[in-house]
Short mmCIF file of C-alpha atoms in Angstrom, two decimals:
data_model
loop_
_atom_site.label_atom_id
_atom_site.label_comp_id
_atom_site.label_asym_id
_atom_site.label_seq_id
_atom_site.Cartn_x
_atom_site.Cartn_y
_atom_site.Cartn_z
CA UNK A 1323 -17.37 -12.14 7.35
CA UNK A 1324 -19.02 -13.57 4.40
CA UNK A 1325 -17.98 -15.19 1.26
CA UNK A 1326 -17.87 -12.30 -1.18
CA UNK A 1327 -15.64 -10.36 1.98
CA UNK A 1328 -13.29 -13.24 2.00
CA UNK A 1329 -13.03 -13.27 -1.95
CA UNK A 1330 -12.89 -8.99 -1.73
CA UNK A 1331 -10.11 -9.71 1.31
CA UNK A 1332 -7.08 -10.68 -1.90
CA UNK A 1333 -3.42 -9.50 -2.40
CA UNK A 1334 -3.25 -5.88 -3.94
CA UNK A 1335 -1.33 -5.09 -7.08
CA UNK A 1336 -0.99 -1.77 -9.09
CA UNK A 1337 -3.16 -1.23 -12.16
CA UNK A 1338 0.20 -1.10 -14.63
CA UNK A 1339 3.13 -3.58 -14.48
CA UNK A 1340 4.95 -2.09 -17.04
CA UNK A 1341 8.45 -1.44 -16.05
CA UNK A 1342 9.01 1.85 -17.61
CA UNK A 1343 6.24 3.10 -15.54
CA UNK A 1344 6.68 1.52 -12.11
CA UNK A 1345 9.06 0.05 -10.05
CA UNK A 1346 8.33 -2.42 -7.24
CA UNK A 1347 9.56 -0.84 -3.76
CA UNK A 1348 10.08 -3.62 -0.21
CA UNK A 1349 7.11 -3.38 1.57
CA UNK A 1350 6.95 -2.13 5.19
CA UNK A 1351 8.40 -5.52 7.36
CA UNK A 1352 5.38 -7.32 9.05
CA UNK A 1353 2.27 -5.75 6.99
CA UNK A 1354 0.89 -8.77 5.22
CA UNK A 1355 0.03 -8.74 2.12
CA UNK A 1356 1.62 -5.17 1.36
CA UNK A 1357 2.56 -3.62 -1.63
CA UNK A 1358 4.74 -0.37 -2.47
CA UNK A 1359 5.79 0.84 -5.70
CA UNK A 1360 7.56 3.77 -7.25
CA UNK A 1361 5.76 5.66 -10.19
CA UNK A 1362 8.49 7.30 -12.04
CA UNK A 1363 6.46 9.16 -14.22
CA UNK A 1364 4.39 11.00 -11.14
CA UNK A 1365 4.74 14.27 -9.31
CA UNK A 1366 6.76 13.54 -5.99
CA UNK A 1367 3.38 14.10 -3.29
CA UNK A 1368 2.35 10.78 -4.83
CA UNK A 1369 6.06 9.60 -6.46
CA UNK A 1370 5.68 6.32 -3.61
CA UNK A 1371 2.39 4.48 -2.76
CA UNK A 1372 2.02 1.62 -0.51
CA UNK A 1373 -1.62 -0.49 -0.42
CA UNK A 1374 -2.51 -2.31 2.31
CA UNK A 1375 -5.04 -4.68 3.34
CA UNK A 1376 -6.96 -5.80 6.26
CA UNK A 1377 -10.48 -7.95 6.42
CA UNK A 1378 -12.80 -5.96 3.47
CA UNK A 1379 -10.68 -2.88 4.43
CA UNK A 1380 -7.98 -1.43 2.16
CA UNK A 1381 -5.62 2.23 2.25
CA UNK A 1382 -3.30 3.30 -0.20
CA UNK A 1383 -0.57 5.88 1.09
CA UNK A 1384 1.48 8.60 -0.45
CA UNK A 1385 4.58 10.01 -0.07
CA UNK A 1386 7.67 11.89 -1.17
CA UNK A 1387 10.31 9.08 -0.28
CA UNK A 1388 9.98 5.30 0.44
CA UNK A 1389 10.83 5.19 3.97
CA UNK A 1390 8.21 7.88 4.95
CA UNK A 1391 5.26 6.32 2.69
CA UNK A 1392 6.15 2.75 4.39
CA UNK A 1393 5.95 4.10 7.96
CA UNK A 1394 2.49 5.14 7.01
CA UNK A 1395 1.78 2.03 5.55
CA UNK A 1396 2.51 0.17 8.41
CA UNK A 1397 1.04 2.88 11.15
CA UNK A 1398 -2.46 2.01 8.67
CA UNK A 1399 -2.00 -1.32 8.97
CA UNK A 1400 -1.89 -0.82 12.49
CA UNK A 1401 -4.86 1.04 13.52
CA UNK A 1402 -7.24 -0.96 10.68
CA UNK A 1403 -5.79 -4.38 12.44
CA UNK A 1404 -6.25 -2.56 16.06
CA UNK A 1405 -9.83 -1.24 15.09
CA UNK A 1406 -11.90 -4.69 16.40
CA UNK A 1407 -13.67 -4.85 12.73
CA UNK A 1408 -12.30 -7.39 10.60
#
């Protein structure tokens, strides 16, 4: 992996902060570097979104309730940590 990978490879945040808008969800247990939020302002498909992260590679999942979009986080996290590519 190469510099600008390793400096690509940081935490993930969402683009707004603002409280009104979003509120910050737990992340799925034992996906570093995770991050889930609530939109409170969206349509329920996409009402919870987790990001994860792994070497240069990156998903963001949807869902309808926090346990469901957190699963999918963490199966994600899974198979891009399982994939041999870093």
């Amino acid at each position: 992996m190469g510099p600008r990978d390793r400096a690509a490879g940081g935490p993930v945040t969402p683009a707004s902060d603002d409280p009104a808008e979003l509120r910050v969800v737990d992340p799925p247990e034992d996906v570093p570097g995770a991050a889930c939020i609530e939109d409170l302002f969206t349509i329920a498909p996409q009402r919870f979104r987790c990001f994860v992260a792994y070497g240069r590679y990156g998903a963001l999942l949807l869902g309808t309730r926090p346990w469901e979009t957190k699963q999918r986080a963490a199966a994600q996290f899974a198979l891009l940590a399982n994939s041999g590519e870093r």
